[in-house]
């Protein structure tokens, strides 16, 4: 895992966790704005950069906690995660809610699928990566077939993801636990789903949480199309 930070370390901290097949650069449109008010932490997940191995959601959280401890950061104003990053942000919050004021989880596929469905996605994504690594296809176009408009954001990172890392990444995407939290902690979490996003189907598992429905948007659609407005509507208005 690699970390980029922005802003004054004396300000309250905000942690942003990117989607599958992107990097910390996913947040480039908003880091300058956020850094005026917060200390912004944007990791690039393991398996998404050279010489790194993605093991599990728990291992990513371990690395985040080690970074926070090493930098003497004992609390976060907010953690925000998108898609796979949303799964990680959700588990991180649930296991450390006493140190986090707010959590924003956008388009997270918080499913617990049986193995045959996970294997279906693994084979599908592996086939996609093989095609885009061949150099014979439009990378963004091929990724869009699987990731609902995310191809333009994923095209630089996806070709670098190994098949070994892909197996663990799919496990983190489609085998997640829903935590039972006290009402006071439930109120800290806001889930965001577009009504055109297939990930919204996991909402039946999320009873009691704040739910924000984004009409007309697909996977991470509101952030992709209007990143500054996303920040203003959620992080600044909370």
PDB file of N, CA and C in Angstrom, residues 115-175:
ATOM      1  N   UNK A 115     -19.621 -19.523  -3.503  1.00  0.00           N
ATOM      2  CA  UNK A 115     -18.393 -19.645  -4.290  1.00  0.00           C
ATOM      3  C   UNK A 115     -18.633 -19.676  -5.791  1.00  0.00           C
ATOM      4  N   UNK A 116     -19.716 -20.269  -6.236  1.00  0.00           N
ATOM      5  CA  UNK A 116     -19.903 -20.395  -7.689  1.00  0.00           C
ATOM      6  C   UNK A 116     -20.147 -19.022  -8.333  1.00  0.00           C
ATOM      7  N   UNK A 117     -20.748 -18.101  -7.600  1.00  0.00           N
ATOM      8  CA  UNK A 117     -20.935 -16.749  -8.142  1.00  0.00           C
ATOM      9  C   UNK A 117     -19.618 -15.976  -8.101  1.00  0.00           C
ATOM     10  N   UNK A 118     -18.866 -16.109  -7.010  1.00  0.00           N
ATOM     11  CA  UNK A 118     -17.554 -15.460  -6.950  1.00  0.00           C
ATOM     12  C   UNK A 118     -16.655 -15.979  -8.068  1.00  0.00           C
ATOM     13  N   UNK A 119     -16.715 -17.267  -8.323  1.00  0.00           N
ATOM     14  CA  UNK A 119     -15.902 -17.843  -9.400  1.00  0.00           C
ATOM     15  C   UNK A 119     -16.321 -17.312 -10.758  1.00  0.00           C
ATOM     16  N   UNK A 120     -17.624 -17.077 -10.913  1.00  0.00           N
ATOM     17  CA  UNK A 120     -18.110 -16.496 -12.172  1.00  0.00           C
ATOM     18  C   UNK A 120     -17.492 -15.117 -12.396  1.00  0.00           C
ATOM     19  N   UNK A 121     -17.515 -14.280 -11.359  1.00  0.00           N
ATOM     20  CA  UNK A 121     -16.932 -12.947 -11.491  1.00  0.00           C
ATOM     21  C   UNK A 121     -15.424 -13.028 -11.705  1.00  0.00           C
ATOM     22  N   UNK A 122     -14.766 -13.934 -11.010  1.00  0.00           N
ATOM     23  CA  UNK A 122     -13.325 -14.082 -11.156  1.00  0.00           C
ATOM     24  C   UNK A 122     -12.962 -14.442 -12.595  1.00  0.00           C
ATOM     25  N   UNK A 123     -13.670 -15.393 -13.170  1.00  0.00           N
ATOM     26  CA  UNK A 123     -13.393 -15.796 -14.554  1.00  0.00           C
ATOM     27  C   UNK A 123     -13.689 -14.657 -15.521  1.00  0.00           C
ATOM     28  N   UNK A 124     -14.775 -13.949 -15.267  1.00  0.00           N
ATOM     29  CA  UNK A 124     -15.156 -12.835 -16.132  1.00  0.00           C
ATOM     30  C   UNK A 124     -14.114 -11.726 -16.088  1.00  0.00           C
ATOM     31  N   UNK A 125     -13.680 -11.349 -14.881  1.00  0.00           N
ATOM     32  CA  UNK A 125     -12.681 -10.287 -14.745  1.00  0.00           C
ATOM     33  C   UNK A 125     -11.327 -10.735 -15.290  1.00  0.00           C
ATOM     34  N   UNK A 126     -10.974 -12.007 -15.077  1.00  0.00           N
ATOM     35  CA  UNK A 126      -9.695 -12.528 -15.579  1.00  0.00           C
ATOM     36  C   UNK A 126      -9.668 -12.476 -17.101  1.00  0.00           C
ATOM     37  N   UNK A 127     -10.780 -12.823 -17.721  1.00  0.00           N
ATOM     38  CA  UNK A 127     -10.883 -12.762 -19.182  1.00  0.00           C
ATOM     39  C   UNK A 127     -10.727 -11.330 -19.670  1.00  0.00           C
ATOM     40  N   UNK A 128     -11.350 -10.393 -18.942  1.00  0.00           N
ATOM     41  CA  UNK A 128     -11.244  -8.979 -19.291  1.00  0.00           C
ATOM     42  C   UNK A 128      -9.793  -8.509 -19.201  1.00  0.00           C
ATOM     43  N   UNK A 129      -9.107  -8.850 -18.103  1.00  0.00           N
ATOM     44  CA  UNK A 129      -7.718  -8.426 -17.940  1.00  0.00           C
ATOM     45  C   UNK A 129      -6.819  -9.026 -19.018  1.00  0.00           C
ATOM     46  N   UNK A 130      -7.071 -10.268 -19.387  1.00  0.00           N
ATOM     47  CA  UNK A 130      -6.274 -10.909 -20.434  1.00  0.00           C
ATOM     48  C   UNK A 130      -6.420 -10.160 -21.756  1.00  0.00           C
ATOM     49  N   UNK A 131      -7.633  -9.745 -22.066  1.00  0.00           N
ATOM     50  CA  UNK A 131      -7.881  -9.020 -23.311  1.00  0.00           C
ATOM     51  C   UNK A 131      -7.182  -7.665 -23.309  1.00  0.00           C
ATOM     52  N   UNK A 132      -7.303  -6.930 -22.199  1.00  0.00           N
ATOM     53  CA  UNK A 132      -6.736  -5.585 -22.207  1.00  0.00           C
ATOM     54  C   UNK A 132      -5.205  -5.611 -22.129  1.00  0.00           C
ATOM     55  N   UNK A 133      -4.653  -6.683 -21.591  1.00  0.00           N
ATOM     56  CA  UNK A 133      -3.193  -6.802 -21.539  1.00  0.00           C
ATOM     57  C   UNK A 133      -2.606  -7.219 -22.883  1.00  0.00           C
ATOM     58  N   UNK A 134      -3.445  -7.736 -23.765  1.00  0.00           N
ATOM     59  CA  UNK A 134      -2.977  -8.170 -25.079  1.00  0.00           C
ATOM     60  C   UNK A 134      -2.611  -7.005 -25.988  1.00  0.00           C
ATOM     61  N   UNK A 135      -3.142  -5.823 -25.678  1.00  0.00           N
ATOM     62  CA  UNK A 135      -2.883  -4.657 -26.506  1.00  0.00           C
ATOM     63  C   UNK A 135      -3.725  -4.587 -27.770  1.00  0.00           C
ATOM     64  N   UNK A 136      -4.675  -5.490 -27.913  1.00  0.00           N
ATOM     65  CA  UNK A 136      -5.483  -5.554 -29.134  1.00  0.00           C
ATOM     66  C   UNK A 136      -6.854  -4.901 -28.979  1.00  0.00           C
ATOM     67  N   UNK A 137      -7.159  -4.421 -27.783  1.00  0.00           N
ATOM     68  CA  UNK A 137      -8.499  -3.906 -27.508  1.00  0.00           C
ATOM     69  C   UNK A 137      -8.433  -2.512 -26.900  1.00  0.00           C
ATOM     70  N   UNK A 138      -9.522  -1.782 -27.028  1.00  0.00           N
ATOM     71  CA  UNK A 138      -9.672  -0.496 -26.351  1.00  0.00           C
ATOM     72  C   UNK A 138      -9.864  -0.788 -24.862  1.00  0.00           C
ATOM     73  N   UNK A 139      -8.897  -0.408 -24.044  1.00  0.00           N
ATOM     74  CA  UNK A 139      -8.893  -0.799 -22.629  1.00  0.00           C
ATOM     75  C   UNK A 139     -10.118  -0.268 -21.895  1.00  0.00           C
ATOM     76  N   UNK A 140     -10.394   1.023 -22.041  1.00  0.00           N
ATOM     77  CA  UNK A 140     -11.536   1.617 -21.332  1.00  0.00           C
ATOM     78  C   UNK A 140     -12.849   0.967 -21.773  1.00  0.00           C
ATOM     79  N   UNK A 141     -12.981   0.704 -23.056  1.00  0.00           N
ATOM     80  CA  UNK A 141     -14.215   0.101 -23.587  1.00  0.00           C
ATOM     81  C   UNK A 141     -14.434  -1.299 -23.019  1.00  0.00           C
ATOM     82  N   UNK A 142     -13.369  -2.094 -22.947  1.00  0.00           N
ATOM     83  CA  UNK A 142     -13.505  -3.444 -22.399  1.00  0.00           C
ATOM     84  C   UNK A 142     -13.846  -3.409 -20.918  1.00  0.00           C
ATOM     85  N   UNK A 143     -13.225  -2.503 -20.181  1.00  0.00           N
ATOM     86  CA  UNK A 143     -13.523  -2.388 -18.752  1.00  0.00           C
ATOM     87  C   UNK A 143     -14.958  -1.930 -18.516  1.00  0.00           C
ATOM     88  N   UNK A 144     -15.454  -1.055 -19.371  1.00  0.00           N
ATOM     89  CA  UNK A 144     -16.831  -0.581 -19.225  1.00  0.00           C
ATOM     90  C   UNK A 144     -17.850  -1.709 -19.329  1.00  0.00           C
ATOM     91  N   UNK A 145     -17.511  -2.754 -20.061  1.00  0.00           N
ATOM     92  CA  UNK A 145     -18.433  -3.886 -20.203  1.00  0.00           C
ATOM     93  C   UNK A 145     -18.675  -4.593 -18.867  1.00  0.00           C
ATOM     94  N   UNK A 146     -17.727  -4.462 -17.968  1.00  0.00           N
ATOM     95  CA  UNK A 146     -17.802  -5.152 -16.680  1.00  0.00           C
ATOM     96  C   UNK A 146     -18.054  -4.207 -15.506  1.00  0.00           C
ATOM     97  N   UNK A 147     -17.697  -2.939 -15.678  1.00  0.00           N
ATOM     98  CA  UNK A 147     -17.670  -2.040 -14.521  1.00  0.00           C
ATOM     99  C   UNK A 147     -18.499  -0.772 -14.710  1.00  0.00           C
ATOM    100  N   UNK A 148     -19.511  -0.828 -15.549  1.00  0.00           N
ATOM    101  CA  UNK A 148     -20.589   0.178 -15.553  1.00  0.00           C
ATOM    102  C   UNK A 148     -20.081   1.618 -15.601  1.00  0.00           C
ATOM    103  N   UNK A 149     -19.248   1.912 -16.634  1.00  0.00           N
ATOM    104  CA  UNK A 149     -18.813   3.281 -16.828  1.00  0.00           C
ATOM    105  C   UNK A 149     -17.515   3.663 -16.154  1.00  0.00           C
ATOM    106  N   UNK A 150     -16.850   2.728 -15.492  1.00  0.00           N
ATOM    107  CA  UNK A 150     -15.635   3.029 -14.745  1.00  0.00           C
ATOM    108  C   UNK A 150     -14.360   2.943 -15.592  1.00  0.00           C
ATOM    109  N   UNK A 151     -14.481   2.483 -16.836  1.00  0.00           N
ATOM    110  CA  UNK A 151     -13.310   2.182 -17.651  1.00  0.00           C
ATOM    111  C   UNK A 151     -12.311   3.312 -17.797  1.00  0.00           C
ATOM    112  N   UNK A 152     -12.792   4.528 -17.983  1.00  0.00           N
ATOM    113  CA  UNK A 152     -11.898   5.666 -18.168  1.00  0.00           C
ATOM    114  C   UNK A 152     -11.025   5.894 -16.935  1.00  0.00           C
ATOM    115  N   UNK A 153     -11.555   5.556 -15.775  1.00  0.00           N
ATOM    116  CA  UNK A 153     -10.830   5.737 -14.520  1.00  0.00           C
ATOM    117  C   UNK A 153      -9.902   4.557 -14.225  1.00  0.00           C
ATOM    118  N   UNK A 154     -10.232   3.390 -14.793  1.00  0.00           N
ATOM    119  CA  UNK A 154      -9.491   2.165 -14.494  1.00  0.00           C
ATOM    120  C   UNK A 154      -8.416   1.823 -15.524  1.00  0.00           C
ATOM    121  N   UNK A 155      -8.436   2.456 -16.665  1.00  0.00           N
ATOM    122  CA  UNK A 155      -7.643   2.004 -17.813  1.00  0.00           C
ATOM    123  C   UNK A 155      -6.133   2.031 -17.583  1.00  0.00           C
ATOM    124  N   UNK A 156      -5.654   2.891 -16.691  1.00  0.00           N
ATOM    125  CA  UNK A 156      -4.209   2.966 -16.453  1.00  0.00           C
ATOM    126  C   UNK A 156      -3.718   1.944 -15.432  1.00  0.00           C
ATOM    127  N   UNK A 157      -4.593   1.550 -14.514  1.00  0.00           N
ATOM    128  CA  UNK A 157      -4.184   0.647 -13.426  1.00  0.00           C
ATOM    129  C   UNK A 157      -4.525  -0.808 -13.732  1.00  0.00           C
ATOM    130  N   UNK A 158      -5.691  -1.065 -14.306  1.00  0.00           N
ATOM    131  CA  UNK A 158      -6.145  -2.441 -14.520  1.00  0.00           C
ATOM    132  C   UNK A 158      -5.134  -3.316 -15.260  1.00  0.00           C
ATOM    133  N   UNK A 159      -4.459  -2.814 -16.309  1.00  0.00           N
ATOM    134  CA  UNK A 159      -3.500  -3.683 -17.011  1.00  0.00           C
ATOM    135  C   UNK A 159      -2.317  -4.131 -16.158  1.00  0.00           C
ATOM    136  N   UNK A 160      -2.087  -3.467 -15.033  1.00  0.00           N
ATOM    137  CA  UNK A 160      -0.961  -3.811 -14.160  1.00  0.00           C
ATOM    138  C   UNK A 160      -1.342  -4.807 -13.065  1.00  0.00           C
ATOM    139  N   UNK A 161      -2.636  -5.133 -12.928  1.00  0.00           N
ATOM    140  CA  UNK A 161      -3.099  -6.026 -11.864  1.00  0.00           C
ATOM    141  C   UNK A 161      -2.839  -7.478 -12.259  1.00  0.00           C
ATOM    142  N   UNK A 162      -2.172  -8.216 -11.399  1.00  0.00           N
ATOM    143  CA  UNK A 162      -1.828  -9.606 -11.701  1.00  0.00           C
ATOM    144  C   UNK A 162      -3.008 -10.532 -11.448  1.00  0.00           C
ATOM    145  N   UNK A 163      -2.959 -11.704 -12.057  1.00  0.00           N
ATOM    146  CA  UNK A 163      -4.024 -12.693 -11.853  1.00  0.00           C
ATOM    147  C   UNK A 163      -4.039 -13.180 -10.408  1.00  0.00           C
ATOM    148  N   UNK A 164      -2.854 -13.232  -9.776  1.00  0.00           N
ATOM    149  CA  UNK A 164      -2.774 -13.656  -8.380  1.00  0.00           C
ATOM    150  C   UNK A 164      -3.495 -12.659  -7.469  1.00  0.00           C
ATOM    151  N   UNK A 165      -3.263 -11.384  -7.702  1.00  0.00           N
ATOM    152  CA  UNK A 165      -3.942 -10.366  -6.903  1.00  0.00           C
ATOM    153  C   UNK A 165      -5.431 -10.325  -7.192  1.00  0.00           C
ATOM    154  N   UNK A 166      -5.806 -10.593  -8.429  1.00  0.00           N
ATOM    155  CA  UNK A 166      -7.222 -10.537  -8.798  1.00  0.00           C
ATOM    156  C   UNK A 166      -8.053 -11.494  -7.959  1.00  0.00           C
ATOM    157  N   UNK A 167      -7.545 -12.669  -7.696  1.00  0.00           N
ATOM    158  CA  UNK A 167      -8.289 -13.662  -6.916  1.00  0.00           C
ATOM    159  C   UNK A 167      -8.656 -13.119  -5.533  1.00  0.00           C
ATOM    160  N   UNK A 168      -7.694 -12.488  -4.858  1.00  0.00           N
ATOM    161  CA  UNK A 168      -7.956 -11.933  -3.523  1.00  0.00           C
ATOM    162  C   UNK A 168      -8.831 -10.699  -3.593  1.00  0.00           C
ATOM    163  N   UNK A 169      -8.686  -9.916  -4.650  1.00  0.00           N
ATOM    164  CA  UNK A 169      -9.520  -8.722  -4.817  1.00  0.00           C
ATOM    165  C   UNK A 169     -10.984  -9.088  -4.997  1.00  0.00           C
ATOM    166  N   UNK A 170     -11.249 -10.117  -5.781  1.00  0.00           N
ATOM    167  CA  UNK A 170     -12.633 -10.564  -5.979  1.00  0.00           C
ATOM    168  C   UNK A 170     -13.221 -11.056  -4.667  1.00  0.00           C
ATOM    169  N   UNK A 171     -12.418 -11.740  -3.868  1.00  0.00           N
ATOM    170  CA  UNK A 171     -12.889 -12.201  -2.559  1.00  0.00           C
ATOM    171  C   UNK A 171     -13.321 -11.013  -1.698  1.00  0.00           C
ATOM    172  N   UNK A 172     -12.537  -9.933  -1.710  1.00  0.00           N
ATOM    173  CA  UNK A 172     -12.888  -8.744  -0.930  1.00  0.00           C
ATOM    174  C   UNK A 172     -14.115  -8.041  -1.485  1.00  0.00           C
ATOM    175  N   UNK A 173     -14.334  -8.167  -2.793  1.00  0.00           N
ATOM    176  CA  UNK A 173     -15.487  -7.500  -3.409  1.00  0.00           C
ATOM    177  C   UNK A 173     -16.801  -8.208  -3.105  1.00  0.00           C
ATOM    178  N   UNK A 174     -16.769  -9.526  -3.023  1.00  0.00           N
ATOM    179  CA  UNK A 174     -18.029 -10.266  -3.011  1.00  0.00           C
ATOM    180  C   UNK A 174     -18.206 -11.228  -1.835  1.00  0.00           C
ATOM    181  N   UNK A 175     -17.462 -11.021  -0.781  1.00  0.00           N
ATOM    182  CA  UNK A 175     -17.647 -11.849   0.415  1.00  0.00           C
ATOM    183  C   UNK A 175     -17.461 -10.967   1.635  1.00  0.00           C
TER     184      UNK A 175
END
